[in-house]
Amino acid sequence: MFKKKLPGDAGMIGGVRKKGKSGKLEELVLPNAKLRFCPEQLQNLNFIFNKRLQKIKDACNDKSLALAKSVTERLVQRLLSSVGSLDPRFASKFLIRNDDEGNISSNTLDYIVRLDCLSTPSLYESDAMPRYSVIEGDTDCPAAYARLKLQAHTLKTWSDFVNGNGYLRRDKVQARLVELLALAASKEAPVSPLHVDESCCCGIPGKVVDSYTLYNILKIPPQKHVYYGPGGNVPRFPDPRDFRLAIVDEPEGVRMRVEFLSPALNACSVEVRVLVAIGLDAWPSTTDFPFRVPLGHADCLLYHQAAETGMYLVGYGVQSSAWQIRLPAAEYVIMNHYGPNSTVRTVLNILYGTVDDLDQARKTKRQQVSYKILNKYIFRTLLLEELEEASKTPVLDMIKWSPMYLSTHILDLLDKIIPKLQSERQNNYFFHKSNLLVNPGHLSDDDFTAEAHNVKVVLVRLFDESLMSSKMNEEFQNMILAQESEMTLLHKWKDLIEGLLPPPGTRGRRFCFAGSKNRQEVAHTQYTHRQLEYIGLLLKKMLSVKQNILHTDHTCFDQTINLETSDQDQPLDDIIFILVDILDQARDQYLSSQTNPNILKNKLKINNNYCSSTAKLVDLMRKDKELMNLNLEDDMVLVKTILKWLYKAMDYNKRYLGPLLRPYLSNLFAASHAISWHIDSIKKRASSDEIEALGTFSELVNSAKITPAQGLIDAVNKDWNWAKSMLTMVEKSTLRVVFIEERGKVYRHILSLPSYQKKEIQTGSKTLDLSVAKSEARTQNTLPNCYFNSILTGSKTK
């Protein structure tokens, strides 16, 4: 079972052996666990993991658990709505889901409560902007934490929650929230979501959203918002008297345990964690993400899109005035980029299941107490690191993350966690100075060693399971055939893309100035328009993230001013920022890939020469008159300017900058060539046409120019997807929609089908209205204006 490492294993990258063009699995050696898996074992594990996931999905069909979690969520909404009415400072218009999508079978719920009066952007234009400074990197502040120093009217409003230096105290804010939740549980109101002021509190299901959805909502004016309301003829909140509630204030947040007194759900209990947080429409300055990711990385555009989604200062930890910096929307963007059945998401779900396997490994130790150290977030961090650091080229990554290599990735990641446990160090993905394996104080070195041994026990167990052959199983054979077909198609695509690459050429052939007017304009010989368009998207995202970075002693009130002036008044600084960041990436990539002992020995000297060469290049750029008058609104102008100066830098300093830039630009060319074939799909995914159409619908309803019924019919006839989804819900039952134009103004509408049309749908009739049948030849896809009713049930809530 345990074998020695063979000389041929030197070709391993991490725990994954280099594979040939055929795409056949090769044996995998785990150096830390000292295990070797042959290809047959890896395929057996692929089958075992898929079967295990299927069992988890079947367990998710437990109706009682789903009902219990649904009822608990509505109970939490009732309590928080009451909290917002008791103390407006703690009001939150939205309830942010913080659960992982792979956590469906768990009996836990995780939420973030955004303190709207302290958060940016504000809910309404008429709201007063909060005044405070956000201080990162304070000597008394742990890594990945920040402090808030309140000022002016904000300090006066929150005076009972600040310390002597004016910093907002996390512990006092959280303790007040616990007090308000306990008080809300004893109150009889509100009994219905219809009694909640939705302009400042969250009582309807349509406002329970993930952090990325909330980021998109807050970018849109409130008069363009519409939300789904509660179902049922007389919607009601759960009564707290029907539950056993326990509310506890802990360093990890506010914990609630909900047990049901109803006989139908008596066997269920739900654990709820509520994190109080302050949202900021900015990006932390203490992280090097996404600027550390080279432009030639396959997911570079994705990472920059994630970095536009803002940050939260969360009440978490033992520090009294330090707030933990979290980036839930950025994590959501990255992880949900991959489909639910993709290899990446499957690996993550299996790793989550490994947490339970580790619990079993701990229970097998009768004489020694083994503490739980690893958690799901650490495994997710490992996967994020693997996706970033192990990326080669877009085409090779596509093959590497195919279903054939599912078990390879899982085993490799489990093996990599062993030395991290032994060294007691696992960096936070976004904040490398923050240690996810920091000792909380009650653990010893032996505890971390014991946890590393538990991981080895799980790997040995997987090794034993992989020895059981599944060749005679029909499902196993179907899996192998599907893998072979997919690998054949992937390799054909790889050969096609690589065959379209131009032949290897010199710098002058790939990008030159020969043939252009006065040799001043850029003449591209091998960069296609699609490549330049893709690179333009990357550079614009770099500028967008840069303009949103939280500055030192950042004052919330001044943020909008900085964002408005940067792009117009400082085009030269933007170009220099992009160029220097690319040069830094090229240097880091060059030094990290070196194995030459002479180069490794002279790293400091190379870095010093690089810094001096870069400084001279920047001085040369500042003296260039053309750069002062550039219009960066045109993406092509920006791309051509950056590429021009990158290739100029190779000529300017062939000794120090040339060796760094040459491989970097080669990778950028190859990556942009592979990804540019998908540029239309990328732009389509970024399209906001559906959101804009929905916003127009809401705006017209709020201005009383149309009724919701009229607008919905028109939108369905125009083939908008959101309208089709809304119509489907109306056909199933009555649908409440809620429009919130401004603070204190809430409009509720009920959409329903006429009774005779409901009967036709229930009996299976395909003709919903006689007028539709008569005009079928003329307008087959047009709905009549009388398709359903619109009833205004409430005009305004104050």
Short mmCIF file of C-alpha atoms in Angstrom, two decimals, residues 161-467:
data_model
loop_
_atom_site.label_atom_id
_atom_site.label_comp_id
_atom_site.label_asym_id
_atom_site.label_seq_id
_atom_site.Cartn_x
_atom_site.Cartn_y
_atom_site.Cartn_z
CA PHE A 161 -21.57 52.52 20.98
CA VAL A 162 -18.15 54.22 20.68
CA ASN A 163 -15.07 54.10 22.86
CA GLY A 164 -13.05 57.05 24.16
CA ASN A 165 -11.23 57.45 20.83
CA GLY A 166 -14.41 57.59 18.78
CA TYR A 167 -14.13 54.04 17.36
CA LEU A 168 -17.34 52.08 16.89
CA ARG A 169 -17.37 49.10 19.25
CA ARG A 170 -18.30 45.80 17.69
CA ASP A 171 -19.10 44.13 20.99
CA LYS A 172 -21.55 46.81 22.09
CA VAL A 173 -23.33 46.86 18.72
CA GLN A 174 -23.69 43.08 18.75
CA ALA A 175 -24.86 43.02 22.35
CA ARG A 176 -27.54 45.59 21.50
CA LEU A 177 -28.70 43.45 18.57
CA VAL A 178 -29.06 40.44 20.89
CA GLU A 179 -31.06 42.57 23.32
CA LEU A 180 -33.35 43.76 20.52
CA LEU A 181 -33.84 40.22 19.17
CA ALA A 182 -34.87 38.99 22.61
CA LEU A 183 -37.30 41.90 22.95
CA ALA A 184 -38.68 41.26 19.46
CA ALA A 185 -39.32 37.59 20.33
CA SER A 186 -41.61 38.68 23.17
CA LYS A 187 -43.65 41.11 21.06
CA GLU A 188 -46.92 40.20 19.35
CA ALA A 189 -46.29 42.39 16.30
CA PRO A 190 -45.79 42.26 13.39
CA VAL A 191 -48.08 39.32 12.69
CA SER A 192 -48.01 39.75 8.90
CA PRO A 193 -45.52 40.94 6.27
CA LEU A 194 -48.27 43.31 5.13
CA HIS A 195 -47.72 45.30 8.35
CA VAL A 196 -43.98 45.82 7.77
CA ASP A 197 -42.58 49.06 6.33
CA GLU A 198 -40.68 47.49 3.45
CA SER A 199 -38.92 50.75 2.63
CA CYS A 200 -36.61 50.19 5.61
CA CYS A 201 -37.22 46.63 6.89
CA CYS A 202 -37.31 43.17 5.33
CA GLY A 203 -40.57 41.28 5.69
CA ILE A 204 -41.12 39.79 2.22
CA PRO A 205 -39.29 36.82 0.64
CA GLY A 206 -38.20 38.86 -2.40
CA LYS A 207 -35.72 40.81 -0.29
CA VAL A 208 -33.85 37.78 1.09
CA VAL A 209 -30.91 37.84 -1.30
CA ASP A 210 -27.27 36.85 -1.62
CA SER A 211 -24.57 39.50 -1.31
CA TYR A 212 -23.88 39.72 -5.05
CA THR A 213 -27.56 40.22 -5.89
CA LEU A 214 -27.71 42.99 -3.28
CA TYR A 215 -24.67 44.64 -4.87
CA ASN A 216 -26.55 44.77 -8.18
CA ILE A 217 -29.77 45.98 -6.54
CA LEU A 218 -28.06 48.88 -4.79
CA LYS A 219 -26.63 50.12 -8.09
CA ILE A 220 -30.17 50.71 -9.38
CA PRO A 221 -32.38 53.62 -8.23
CA PRO A 222 -35.18 52.47 -5.86
CA GLN A 223 -37.94 53.67 -8.22
CA LYS A 224 -36.78 50.90 -10.58
CA HIS A 225 -37.10 48.15 -7.96
CA VAL A 226 -39.79 45.48 -7.74
CA TYR A 227 -39.90 42.57 -5.28
CA TYR A 228 -41.92 39.40 -4.90
CA GLY A 229 -44.26 39.50 -1.93
CA PRO A 230 -45.47 36.67 0.35
CA GLY A 231 -47.75 33.92 -0.89
CA GLY A 232 -51.12 32.84 0.44
CA ASN A 233 -54.43 34.63 0.73
CA VAL A 234 -53.66 36.00 4.20
CA PRO A 235 -49.87 35.92 4.65
CA ARG A 236 -48.70 35.65 8.24
CA PHE A 237 -45.40 35.44 10.07
CA PRO A 238 -44.65 32.46 12.33
CA ASP A 239 -45.51 33.16 15.95
CA PRO A 240 -42.43 33.06 18.26
CA ARG A 241 -44.59 31.35 20.88
CA ASP A 242 -44.66 28.25 18.64
CA PHE A 243 -40.90 27.77 19.05
CA ARG A 244 -38.24 27.25 21.67
CA LEU A 245 -35.73 30.02 21.02
CA ALA A 246 -32.23 30.44 22.39
CA ILE A 247 -30.32 33.61 21.42
CA VAL A 248 -26.63 33.77 22.38
CA ASP A 249 -24.01 36.48 21.90
CA GLU A 250 -20.73 34.86 20.78
CA PRO A 251 -17.49 36.12 19.21
CA GLU A 252 -18.49 34.29 16.00
CA GLY A 253 -21.75 36.28 15.81
CA VAL A 254 -25.27 36.03 17.17
CA ARG A 255 -26.36 32.40 17.39
CA MET A 256 -29.97 31.28 17.55
CA ARG A 257 -31.25 27.79 18.11
CA VAL A 258 -34.79 27.23 16.88
CA GLU A 259 -36.78 24.18 18.00
CA PHE A 260 -40.35 23.53 16.90
CA LEU A 261 -43.28 22.86 19.21
CA SER A 262 -45.43 21.74 16.27
CA PRO A 263 -45.83 17.94 16.17
CA ALA A 264 -45.13 17.94 12.42
CA LEU A 265 -41.65 19.44 12.91
CA ASN A 266 -40.98 18.37 16.47
CA ALA A 267 -37.95 16.31 15.42
CA CYS A 268 -36.31 19.26 13.61
CA SER A 269 -34.08 21.99 14.96
CA VAL A 270 -32.32 24.75 13.04
CA GLU A 271 -29.13 26.59 13.98
CA VAL A 272 -29.05 30.22 12.83
CA ARG A 273 -26.06 32.55 12.82
CA VAL A 274 -26.60 36.28 12.32
CA LEU A 275 -23.63 38.55 11.60
CA VAL A 276 -24.08 42.28 12.06
CA ALA A 277 -22.23 44.14 9.32
CA ILE A 278 -21.56 47.49 7.65
CA GLY A 279 -21.46 47.43 3.87
CA LEU A 280 -18.97 49.56 1.97
CA ASP A 281 -18.97 50.24 -1.76
CA ALA A 282 -15.16 50.02 -1.86
CA TRP A 283 -12.34 47.49 -2.09
CA PRO A 284 -9.89 46.99 0.81
CA SER A 285 -6.39 48.37 0.32
CA THR A 286 -4.75 45.67 2.45
CA THR A 287 -5.32 42.93 -0.13
CA ASP A 288 -3.21 42.37 -3.24
CA PHE A 289 -6.14 40.64 -4.96
CA PRO A 290 -6.83 40.90 -7.90
CA PHE A 291 -3.72 42.88 -8.89
CA ARG A 292 -1.44 39.93 -8.13
CA VAL A 293 -3.15 37.91 -10.90
CA PRO A 294 -1.33 38.30 -14.27
CA LEU A 295 -3.32 39.37 -17.32
CA GLY A 296 -2.48 36.04 -18.97
CA HIS A 297 -4.38 34.11 -16.29
CA ALA A 298 -7.48 32.34 -17.61
CA ASP A 299 -9.70 33.84 -14.88
CA CYS A 300 -8.17 37.32 -14.72
CA LEU A 301 -11.34 39.03 -15.98
CA LEU A 302 -13.46 37.06 -13.51
CA TYR A 303 -11.26 38.09 -10.57
CA HIS A 304 -11.47 41.78 -11.48
CA GLN A 305 -15.24 41.55 -11.85
CA ALA A 306 -15.37 40.02 -8.37
CA ALA A 307 -13.31 42.89 -6.96
CA GLU A 308 -15.95 45.41 -8.01
CA THR A 309 -18.54 44.05 -5.58
CA GLY A 310 -17.55 45.90 -2.41
CA MET A 311 -16.79 44.74 1.12
CA TYR A 312 -18.39 44.24 4.53
CA LEU A 313 -17.08 45.06 7.98
CA VAL A 314 -18.47 42.20 10.04
CA GLY A 315 -18.85 41.78 13.77
CA TYR A 316 -16.66 38.72 14.27
CA GLY A 317 -13.86 37.95 16.72
CA VAL A 318 -12.78 38.96 20.19
CA GLN A 319 -11.53 42.47 19.38
CA SER A 320 -13.80 45.10 20.91
CA SER A 321 -13.42 47.81 18.23
CA ALA A 322 -12.02 45.84 15.27
CA TRP A 323 -14.37 44.70 12.51
CA GLN A 324 -13.46 41.78 10.29
CA ILE A 325 -13.20 42.55 6.56
CA ARG A 326 -15.20 40.08 4.50
CA LEU A 327 -15.79 39.87 0.75
CA PRO A 328 -18.84 37.59 0.42
CA ALA A 329 -19.98 39.00 -2.94
CA ALA A 330 -16.51 38.48 -4.45
CA GLU A 331 -16.45 34.86 -3.25
CA TYR A 332 -19.95 34.37 -4.65
CA VAL A 333 -18.93 35.70 -8.08
CA ILE A 334 -15.90 33.42 -8.29
CA MET A 335 -17.55 30.22 -7.09
CA ASN A 336 -20.82 30.69 -9.03
CA HIS A 337 -18.87 31.29 -12.23
CA TYR A 338 -18.68 27.49 -12.33
CA GLY A 339 -21.86 25.52 -12.98
CA PRO A 340 -23.45 23.36 -10.25
CA ASN A 341 -22.36 20.17 -12.06
CA SER A 342 -18.87 21.40 -12.98
CA THR A 343 -15.78 19.64 -11.70
CA VAL A 344 -14.85 22.68 -9.59
CA ARG A 345 -18.15 22.70 -7.72
CA THR A 346 -18.12 18.91 -7.41
CA VAL A 347 -14.65 19.03 -5.86
CA LEU A 348 -15.87 21.64 -3.38
CA ASN A 349 -18.93 19.58 -2.42
CA ILE A 350 -16.80 16.47 -1.86
CA LEU A 351 -14.36 18.47 0.27
CA TYR A 352 -17.29 19.74 2.33
CA GLY A 353 -18.31 16.13 2.86
CA THR A 354 -14.76 15.41 4.02
CA VAL A 355 -15.47 17.54 7.10
CA ASP A 356 -17.86 14.81 8.25
CA ASP A 357 -15.25 12.13 7.40
CA LEU A 358 -12.77 13.93 9.63
CA ASP A 359 -15.29 13.91 12.46
CA GLN A 360 -15.44 10.11 12.15
CA ALA A 361 -11.63 9.93 12.19
CA ARG A 362 -11.59 11.92 15.44
CA LYS A 363 -14.10 9.57 17.04
CA THR A 364 -11.84 6.57 16.39
CA LYS A 365 -9.29 8.00 18.84
CA ARG A 366 -10.32 6.63 22.20
CA GLN A 367 -7.31 7.59 24.29
CA GLN A 368 -6.50 11.02 22.88
CA VAL A 369 -8.85 13.99 22.60
CA SER A 370 -8.81 15.39 19.05
CA TYR A 371 -10.04 18.94 18.48
CA LYS A 372 -11.81 20.08 15.33
CA ILE A 373 -9.52 22.47 13.45
CA LEU A 374 -10.41 22.16 9.78
CA ASN A 375 -13.66 23.64 8.50
CA LYS A 376 -15.44 24.20 5.20
CA TYR A 377 -14.03 27.68 4.67
CA ILE A 378 -10.46 26.37 4.84
CA PHE A 379 -11.25 23.78 2.17
CA ARG A 380 -12.83 26.46 -0.01
CA THR A 381 -9.71 28.59 0.42
CA LEU A 382 -7.56 25.65 -0.70
CA LEU A 383 -9.67 25.28 -3.83
CA LEU A 384 -9.50 29.01 -4.63
CA GLU A 385 -5.71 28.90 -4.29
CA GLU A 386 -5.53 25.91 -6.60
CA LEU A 387 -7.66 27.62 -9.24
CA GLU A 388 -5.42 30.68 -9.19
CA GLU A 389 -1.94 29.27 -8.72
CA ALA A 390 -2.13 26.06 -10.78
CA SER A 391 -3.57 27.72 -13.89
CA LYS A 392 -1.43 27.29 -17.03
CA THR A 393 -3.34 28.24 -20.18
CA PRO A 394 -7.12 28.47 -20.75
CA VAL A 395 -7.15 25.36 -22.96
CA LEU A 396 -5.01 23.25 -20.63
CA ASP A 397 -7.10 24.37 -17.64
CA MET A 398 -10.22 23.25 -19.48
CA ILE A 399 -8.75 19.75 -19.86
CA LYS A 400 -7.28 19.67 -16.36
CA TRP A 401 -10.66 20.41 -14.75
CA SER A 402 -12.60 17.84 -16.76
CA PRO A 403 -14.56 15.15 -14.82
CA MET A 404 -11.80 12.59 -15.41
CA TYR A 405 -9.56 14.40 -12.94
CA LEU A 406 -12.14 14.77 -10.15
CA SER A 407 -10.48 12.33 -7.73
CA THR A 408 -7.03 13.64 -8.66
CA HIS A 409 -7.90 17.15 -7.50
CA ILE A 410 -9.60 15.98 -4.31
CA LEU A 411 -6.70 13.76 -3.25
CA ASP A 412 -4.13 16.40 -4.14
CA LEU A 413 -5.90 19.10 -2.09
CA LEU A 414 -6.26 16.80 0.92
CA ASP A 415 -2.56 15.97 0.70
CA LYS A 416 -1.64 19.68 0.54
CA ILE A 417 -3.48 20.46 3.78
CA ILE A 418 -1.21 18.12 5.77
CA PRO A 419 1.95 20.31 5.77
CA LYS A 420 -0.20 23.38 6.36
CA LEU A 421 -1.56 21.81 9.53
CA GLN A 422 1.92 20.80 10.62
CA SER A 423 3.20 24.34 10.13
CA GLU A 424 -0.04 25.80 11.57
CA ARG A 425 -0.30 28.20 8.63
CA GLN A 426 -2.99 28.63 5.98
CA ASN A 427 -3.23 32.09 4.46
CA ASN A 428 -6.55 33.77 3.95
CA TYR A 429 -7.15 33.79 0.18
CA PHE A 430 -7.66 37.55 0.00
CA PHE A 431 -5.47 38.64 2.93
CA HIS A 432 -2.24 36.65 2.98
CA LYS A 433 -1.17 38.13 6.30
CA SER A 434 -4.21 36.60 7.97
CA ASN A 435 -3.80 33.01 9.16
CA LEU A 436 -6.87 30.77 9.03
CA LEU A 437 -5.08 28.19 11.22
CA VAL A 438 -4.13 30.62 13.96
CA ASN A 439 -4.13 29.02 17.40
CA PRO A 440 -7.12 30.37 19.37
CA GLY A 441 -5.16 29.80 22.57
CA HIS A 442 -6.38 26.47 23.91
CA LEU A 443 -4.65 24.28 21.30
CA SER A 444 -1.15 22.82 21.32
CA ASP A 445 1.20 21.77 18.53
CA ASP A 446 0.13 18.18 19.16
CA ASP A 447 -3.48 19.09 18.33
CA PHE A 448 -2.49 20.32 14.87
CA THR A 449 -0.35 17.21 14.36
CA ALA A 450 -3.32 15.05 15.37
CA GLU A 451 -5.54 16.83 12.85
CA ALA A 452 -2.96 16.26 10.12
CA HIS A 453 -2.99 12.56 11.09
CA ASN A 454 -6.80 12.59 10.79
CA VAL A 455 -6.45 13.78 7.18
CA LYS A 456 -4.03 10.92 6.52
CA VAL A 457 -6.55 8.49 8.00
CA VAL A 458 -9.18 9.77 5.56
CA LEU A 459 -6.75 9.39 2.65
CA VAL A 460 -5.87 5.85 3.67
CA ARG A 461 -9.57 5.04 3.90
CA LEU A 462 -10.07 6.39 0.39
CA PHE A 463 -7.12 4.30 -0.77
CA ASP A 464 -8.75 1.17 0.62
CA GLU A 465 -12.09 2.02 -0.98
CA SER A 466 -10.41 2.61 -4.35
CA LEU A 467 -9.10 -0.99 -4.38
#
